[in-house]
PDB file of N, CA and C in Angstrom:
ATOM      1  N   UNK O   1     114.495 116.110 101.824  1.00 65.00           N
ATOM      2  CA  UNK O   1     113.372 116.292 102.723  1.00 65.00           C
ATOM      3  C   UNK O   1     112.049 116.188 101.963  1.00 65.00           C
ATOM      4  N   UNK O   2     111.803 116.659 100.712  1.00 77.00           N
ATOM      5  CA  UNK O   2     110.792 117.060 100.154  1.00 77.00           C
ATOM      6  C   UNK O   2     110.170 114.900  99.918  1.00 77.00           C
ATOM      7  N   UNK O   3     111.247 114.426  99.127  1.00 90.00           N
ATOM      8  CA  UNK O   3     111.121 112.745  98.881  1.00 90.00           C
ATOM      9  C   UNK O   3     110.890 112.354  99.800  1.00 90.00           C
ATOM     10  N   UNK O   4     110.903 112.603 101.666  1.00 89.00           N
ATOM     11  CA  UNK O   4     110.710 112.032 102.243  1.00 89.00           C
ATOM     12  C   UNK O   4     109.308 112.233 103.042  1.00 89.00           C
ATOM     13  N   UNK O   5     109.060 113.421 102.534  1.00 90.00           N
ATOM     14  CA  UNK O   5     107.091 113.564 102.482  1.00 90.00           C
ATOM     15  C   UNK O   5     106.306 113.114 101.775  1.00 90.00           C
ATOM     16  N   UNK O   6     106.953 112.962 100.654  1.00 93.00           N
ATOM     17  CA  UNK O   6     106.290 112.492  99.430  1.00 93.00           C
ATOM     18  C   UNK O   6     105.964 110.760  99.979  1.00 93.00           C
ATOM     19  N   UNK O   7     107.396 109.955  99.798  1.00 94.00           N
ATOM     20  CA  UNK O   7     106.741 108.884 100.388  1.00 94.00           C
ATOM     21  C   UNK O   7     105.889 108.738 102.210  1.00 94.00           C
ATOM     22  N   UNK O   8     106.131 109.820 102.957  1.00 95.00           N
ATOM     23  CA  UNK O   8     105.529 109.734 104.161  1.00 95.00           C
ATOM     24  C   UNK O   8     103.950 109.749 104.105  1.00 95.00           C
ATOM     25  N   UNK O   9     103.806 110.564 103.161  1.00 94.00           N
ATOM     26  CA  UNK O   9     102.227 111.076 102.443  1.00 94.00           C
ATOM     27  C   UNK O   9     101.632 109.575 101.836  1.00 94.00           C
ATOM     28  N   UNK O  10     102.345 109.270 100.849  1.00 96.00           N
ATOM     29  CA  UNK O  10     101.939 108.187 100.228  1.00 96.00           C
ATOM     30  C   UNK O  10     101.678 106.615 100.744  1.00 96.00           C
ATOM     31  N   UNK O  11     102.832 106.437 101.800  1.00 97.00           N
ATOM     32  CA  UNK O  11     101.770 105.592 102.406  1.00 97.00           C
ATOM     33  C   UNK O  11     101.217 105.769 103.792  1.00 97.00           C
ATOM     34  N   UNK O  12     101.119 106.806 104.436  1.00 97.00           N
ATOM     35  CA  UNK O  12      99.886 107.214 104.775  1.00 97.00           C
ATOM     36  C   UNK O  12      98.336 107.506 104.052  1.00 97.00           C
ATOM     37  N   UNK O  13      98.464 107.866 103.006  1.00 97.00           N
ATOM     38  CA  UNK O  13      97.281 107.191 102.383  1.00 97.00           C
ATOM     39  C   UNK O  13      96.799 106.027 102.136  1.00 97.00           C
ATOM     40  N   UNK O  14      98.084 105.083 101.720  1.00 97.00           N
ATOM     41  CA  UNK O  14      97.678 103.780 101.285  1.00 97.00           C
ATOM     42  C   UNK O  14      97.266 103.091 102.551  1.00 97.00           C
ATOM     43  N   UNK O  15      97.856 103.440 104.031  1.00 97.00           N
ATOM     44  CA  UNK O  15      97.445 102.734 104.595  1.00 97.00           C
ATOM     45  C   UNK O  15      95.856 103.130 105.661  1.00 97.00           C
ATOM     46  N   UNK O  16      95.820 104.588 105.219  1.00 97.00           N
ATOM     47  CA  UNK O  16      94.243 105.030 105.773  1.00 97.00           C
ATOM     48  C   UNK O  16      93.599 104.362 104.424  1.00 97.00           C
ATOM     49  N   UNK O  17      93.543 104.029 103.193  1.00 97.00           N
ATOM     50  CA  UNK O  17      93.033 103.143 102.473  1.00 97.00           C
ATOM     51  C   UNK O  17      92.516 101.900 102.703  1.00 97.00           C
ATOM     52  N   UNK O  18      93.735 101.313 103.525  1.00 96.00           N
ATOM     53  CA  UNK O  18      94.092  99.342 103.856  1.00 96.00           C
ATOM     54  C   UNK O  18      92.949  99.460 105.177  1.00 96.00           C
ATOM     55  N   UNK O  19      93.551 100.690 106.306  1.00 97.00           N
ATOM     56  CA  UNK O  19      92.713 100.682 107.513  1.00 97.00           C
ATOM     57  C   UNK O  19      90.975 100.868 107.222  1.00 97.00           C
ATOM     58  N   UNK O  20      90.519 101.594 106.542  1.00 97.00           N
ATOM     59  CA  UNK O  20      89.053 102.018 106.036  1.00 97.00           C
ATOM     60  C   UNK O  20      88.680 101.098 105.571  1.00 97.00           C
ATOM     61  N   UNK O  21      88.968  99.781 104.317  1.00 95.00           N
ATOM     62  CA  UNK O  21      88.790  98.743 103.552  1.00 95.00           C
ATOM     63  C   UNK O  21      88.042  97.984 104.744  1.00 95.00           C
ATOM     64  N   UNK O  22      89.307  97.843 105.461  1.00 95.00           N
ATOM     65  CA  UNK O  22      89.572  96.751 106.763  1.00 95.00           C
ATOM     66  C   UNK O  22      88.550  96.942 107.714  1.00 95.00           C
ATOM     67  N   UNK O  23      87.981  97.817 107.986  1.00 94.00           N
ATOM     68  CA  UNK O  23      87.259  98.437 109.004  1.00 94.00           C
ATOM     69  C   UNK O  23      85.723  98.575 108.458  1.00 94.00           C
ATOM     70  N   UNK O  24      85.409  98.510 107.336  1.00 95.00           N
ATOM     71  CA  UNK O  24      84.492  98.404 106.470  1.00 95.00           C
ATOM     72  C   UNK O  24      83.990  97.097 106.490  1.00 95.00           C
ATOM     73  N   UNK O  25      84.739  96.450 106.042  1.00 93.00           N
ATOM     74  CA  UNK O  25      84.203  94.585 105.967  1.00 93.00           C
ATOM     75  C   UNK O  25      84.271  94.276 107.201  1.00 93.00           C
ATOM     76  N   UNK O  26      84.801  94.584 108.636  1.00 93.00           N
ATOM     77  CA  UNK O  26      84.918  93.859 109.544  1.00 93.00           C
ATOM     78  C   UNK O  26      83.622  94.397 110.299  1.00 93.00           C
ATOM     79  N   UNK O  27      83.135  95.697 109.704  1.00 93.00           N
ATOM     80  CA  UNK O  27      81.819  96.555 110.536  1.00 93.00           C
ATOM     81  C   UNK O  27      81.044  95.519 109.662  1.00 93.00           C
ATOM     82  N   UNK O  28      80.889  95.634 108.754  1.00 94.00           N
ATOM     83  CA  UNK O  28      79.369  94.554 107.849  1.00 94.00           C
ATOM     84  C   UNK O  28      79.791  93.041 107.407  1.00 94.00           C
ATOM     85  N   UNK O  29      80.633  92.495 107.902  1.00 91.00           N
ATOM     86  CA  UNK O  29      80.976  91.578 108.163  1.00 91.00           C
ATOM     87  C   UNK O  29      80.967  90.840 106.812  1.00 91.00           C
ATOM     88  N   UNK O  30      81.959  91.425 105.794  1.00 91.00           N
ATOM     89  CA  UNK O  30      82.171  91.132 104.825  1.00 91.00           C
ATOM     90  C   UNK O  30      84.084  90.075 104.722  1.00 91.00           C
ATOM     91  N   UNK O  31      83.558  89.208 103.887  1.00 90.00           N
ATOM     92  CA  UNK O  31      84.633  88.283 104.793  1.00 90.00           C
ATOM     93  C   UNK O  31      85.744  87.935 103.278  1.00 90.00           C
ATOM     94  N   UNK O  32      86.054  89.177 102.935  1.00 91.00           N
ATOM     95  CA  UNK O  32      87.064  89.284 101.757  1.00 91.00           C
ATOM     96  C   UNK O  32      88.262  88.442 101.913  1.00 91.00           C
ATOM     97  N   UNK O  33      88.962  89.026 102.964  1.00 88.00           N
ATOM     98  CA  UNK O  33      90.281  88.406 103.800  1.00 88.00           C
ATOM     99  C   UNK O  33      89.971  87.653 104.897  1.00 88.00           C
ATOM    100  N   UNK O  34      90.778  86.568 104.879  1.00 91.00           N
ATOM    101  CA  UNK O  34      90.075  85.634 106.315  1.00 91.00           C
ATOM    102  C   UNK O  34      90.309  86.728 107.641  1.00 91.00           C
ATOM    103  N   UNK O  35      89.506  86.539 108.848  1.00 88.00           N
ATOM    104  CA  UNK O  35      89.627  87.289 109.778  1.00 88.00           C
ATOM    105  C   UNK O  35      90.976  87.125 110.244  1.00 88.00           C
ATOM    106  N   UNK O  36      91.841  85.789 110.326  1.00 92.00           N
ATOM    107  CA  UNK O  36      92.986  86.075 111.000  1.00 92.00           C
ATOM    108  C   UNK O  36      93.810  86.923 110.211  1.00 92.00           C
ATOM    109  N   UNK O  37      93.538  87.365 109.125  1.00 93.00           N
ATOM    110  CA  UNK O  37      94.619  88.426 108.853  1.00 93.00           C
ATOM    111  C   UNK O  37      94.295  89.649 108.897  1.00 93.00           C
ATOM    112  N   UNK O  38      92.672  89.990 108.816  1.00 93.00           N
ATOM    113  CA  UNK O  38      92.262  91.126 108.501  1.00 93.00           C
ATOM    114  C   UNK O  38      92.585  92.030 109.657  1.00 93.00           C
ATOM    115  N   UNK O  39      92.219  91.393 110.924  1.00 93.00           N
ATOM    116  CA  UNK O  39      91.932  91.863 112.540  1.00 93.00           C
ATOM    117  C   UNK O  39      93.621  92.511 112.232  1.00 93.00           C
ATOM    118  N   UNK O  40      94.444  91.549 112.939  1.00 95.00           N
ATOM    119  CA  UNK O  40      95.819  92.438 112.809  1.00 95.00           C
ATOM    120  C   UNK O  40      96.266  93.218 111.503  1.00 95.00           C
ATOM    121  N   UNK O  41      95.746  93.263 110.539  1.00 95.00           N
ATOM    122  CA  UNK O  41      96.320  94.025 109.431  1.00 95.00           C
ATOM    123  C   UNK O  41      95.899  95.742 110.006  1.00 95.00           C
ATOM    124  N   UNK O  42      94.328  95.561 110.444  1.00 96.00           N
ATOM    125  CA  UNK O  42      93.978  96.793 110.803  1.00 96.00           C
ATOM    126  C   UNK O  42      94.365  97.308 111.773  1.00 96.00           C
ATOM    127  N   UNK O  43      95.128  96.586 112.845  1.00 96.00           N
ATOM    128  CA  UNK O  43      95.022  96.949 114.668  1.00 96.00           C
ATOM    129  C   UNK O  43      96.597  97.345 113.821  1.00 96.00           C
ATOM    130  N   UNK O  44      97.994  96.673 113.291  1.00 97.00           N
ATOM    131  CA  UNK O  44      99.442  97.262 113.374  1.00 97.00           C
ATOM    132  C   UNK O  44      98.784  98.079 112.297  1.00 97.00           C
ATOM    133  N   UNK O  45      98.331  98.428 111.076  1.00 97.00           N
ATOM    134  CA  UNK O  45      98.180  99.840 110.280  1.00 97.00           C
ATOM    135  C   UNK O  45      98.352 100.796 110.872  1.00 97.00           C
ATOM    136  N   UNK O  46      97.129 100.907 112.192  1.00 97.00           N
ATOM    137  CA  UNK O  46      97.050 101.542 112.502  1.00 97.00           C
ATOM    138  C   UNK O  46      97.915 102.514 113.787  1.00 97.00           C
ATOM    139  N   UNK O  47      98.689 101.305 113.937  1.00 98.00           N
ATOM    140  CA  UNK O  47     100.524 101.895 114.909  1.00 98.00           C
ATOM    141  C   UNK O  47     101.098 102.436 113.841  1.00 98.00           C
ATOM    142  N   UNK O  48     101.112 101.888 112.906  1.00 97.00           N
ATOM    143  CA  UNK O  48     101.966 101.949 111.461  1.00 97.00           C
ATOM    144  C   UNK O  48     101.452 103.709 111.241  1.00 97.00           C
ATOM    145  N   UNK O  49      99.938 103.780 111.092  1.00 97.00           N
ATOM    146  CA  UNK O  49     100.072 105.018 110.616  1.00 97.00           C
ATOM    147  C   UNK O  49      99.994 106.227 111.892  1.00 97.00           C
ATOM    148  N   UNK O  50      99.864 106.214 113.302  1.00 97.00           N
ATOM    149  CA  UNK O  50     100.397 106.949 113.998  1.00 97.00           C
ATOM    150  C   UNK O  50     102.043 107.434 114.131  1.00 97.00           C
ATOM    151  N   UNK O  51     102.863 106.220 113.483  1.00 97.00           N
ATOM    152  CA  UNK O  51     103.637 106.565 113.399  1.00 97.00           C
ATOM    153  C   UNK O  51     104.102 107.504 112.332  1.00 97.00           C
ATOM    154  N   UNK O  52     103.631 107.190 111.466  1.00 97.00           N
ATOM    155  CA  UNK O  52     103.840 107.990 109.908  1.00 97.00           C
ATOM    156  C   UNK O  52     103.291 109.151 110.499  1.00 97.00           C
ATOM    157  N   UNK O  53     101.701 109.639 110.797  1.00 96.00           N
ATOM    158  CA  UNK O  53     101.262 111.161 111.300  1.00 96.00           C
ATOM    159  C   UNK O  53     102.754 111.733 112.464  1.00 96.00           C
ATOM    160  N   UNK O  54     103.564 111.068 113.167  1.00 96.00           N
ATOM    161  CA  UNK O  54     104.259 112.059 113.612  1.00 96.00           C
ATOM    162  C   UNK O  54     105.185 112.505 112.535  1.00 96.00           C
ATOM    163  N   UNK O  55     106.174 111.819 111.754  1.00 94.00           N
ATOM    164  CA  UNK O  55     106.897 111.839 110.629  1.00 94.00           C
ATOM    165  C   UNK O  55     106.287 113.065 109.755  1.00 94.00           C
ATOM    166  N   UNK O  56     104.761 112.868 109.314  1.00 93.00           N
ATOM    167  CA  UNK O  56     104.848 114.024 108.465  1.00 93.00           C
ATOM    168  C   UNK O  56     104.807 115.130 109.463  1.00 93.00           C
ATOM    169  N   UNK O  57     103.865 115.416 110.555  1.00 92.00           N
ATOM    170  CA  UNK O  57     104.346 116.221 111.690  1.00 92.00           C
ATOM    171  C   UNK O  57     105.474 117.481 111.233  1.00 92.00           C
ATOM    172  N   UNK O  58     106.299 115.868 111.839  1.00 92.00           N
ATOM    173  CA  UNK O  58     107.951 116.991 112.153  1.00 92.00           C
ATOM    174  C   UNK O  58     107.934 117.456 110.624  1.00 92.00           C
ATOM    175  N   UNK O  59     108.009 116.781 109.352  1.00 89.00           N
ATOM    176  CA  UNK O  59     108.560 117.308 108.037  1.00 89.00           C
ATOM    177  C   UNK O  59     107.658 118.643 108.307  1.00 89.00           C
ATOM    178  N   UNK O  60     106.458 118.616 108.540  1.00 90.00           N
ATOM    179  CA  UNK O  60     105.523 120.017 108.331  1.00 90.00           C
ATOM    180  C   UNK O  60     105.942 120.708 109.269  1.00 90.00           C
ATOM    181  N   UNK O  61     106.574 120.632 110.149  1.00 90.00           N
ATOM    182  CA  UNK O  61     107.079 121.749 111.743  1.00 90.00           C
ATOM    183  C   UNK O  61     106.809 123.284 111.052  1.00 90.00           C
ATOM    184  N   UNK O  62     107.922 123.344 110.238  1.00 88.00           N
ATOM    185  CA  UNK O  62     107.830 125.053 109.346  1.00 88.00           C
ATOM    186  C   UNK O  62     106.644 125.574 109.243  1.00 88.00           C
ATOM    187  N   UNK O  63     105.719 124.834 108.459  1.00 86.00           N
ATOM    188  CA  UNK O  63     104.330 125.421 107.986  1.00 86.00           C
ATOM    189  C   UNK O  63     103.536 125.200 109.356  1.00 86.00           C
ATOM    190  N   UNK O  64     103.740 124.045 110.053  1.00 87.00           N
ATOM    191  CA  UNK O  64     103.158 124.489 111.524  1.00 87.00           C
ATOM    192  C   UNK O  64     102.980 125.606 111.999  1.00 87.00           C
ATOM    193  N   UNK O  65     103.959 126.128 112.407  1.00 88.00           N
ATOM    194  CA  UNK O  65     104.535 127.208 113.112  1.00 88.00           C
ATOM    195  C   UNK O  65     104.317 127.982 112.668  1.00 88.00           C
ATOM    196  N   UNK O  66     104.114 128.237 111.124  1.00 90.00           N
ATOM    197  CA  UNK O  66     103.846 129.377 110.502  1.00 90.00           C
ATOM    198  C   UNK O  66     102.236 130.103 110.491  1.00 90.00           C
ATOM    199  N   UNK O  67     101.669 128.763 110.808  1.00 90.00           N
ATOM    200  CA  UNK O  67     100.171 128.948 111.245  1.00 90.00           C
ATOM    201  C   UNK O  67      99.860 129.263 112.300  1.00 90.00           C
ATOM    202  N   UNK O  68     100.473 129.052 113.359  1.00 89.00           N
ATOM    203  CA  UNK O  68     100.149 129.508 114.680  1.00 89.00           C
ATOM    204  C   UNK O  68     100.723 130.208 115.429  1.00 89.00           C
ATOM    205  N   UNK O  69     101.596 131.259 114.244  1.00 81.00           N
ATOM    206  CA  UNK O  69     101.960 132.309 114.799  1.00 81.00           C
ATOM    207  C   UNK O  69     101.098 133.730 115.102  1.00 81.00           C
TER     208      UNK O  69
END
């Protein structure tokens, strides 16, 4: 369980990293990555990392609960 936060954590960072980058050049129109890849890299990340926030979620349930008791 513990390895599977660890990587849940990790790329949830990397990809609030990829999403912020992405979202950065596409606000000031900085044209690092051609747009056809940039646009969808940022729009699935960001399924990508809703999905990961439930994942760590459930791993955190315990300490959840423990807070809002």
């Amino acid at each position: 369980m513990k390895t599977r936060m660890h990587i849940t954590f990790i790329l949830l960072a990397i990809s609030f990293i990829i999403i912020a980058f992405t979202g950065f050049c596409m606000d000031f129109k900085i044209l690092i990555l051609p747009k056809t890849l940039s646009k969808p890299l940022h729009i699935y990340l960001g399924y990508f990392m809703i999905i990961l926030v439930i994942i760590h979620l459930i791993d955190n349930r315990r300490w959840i609960k423990n807070i809002f008791k």
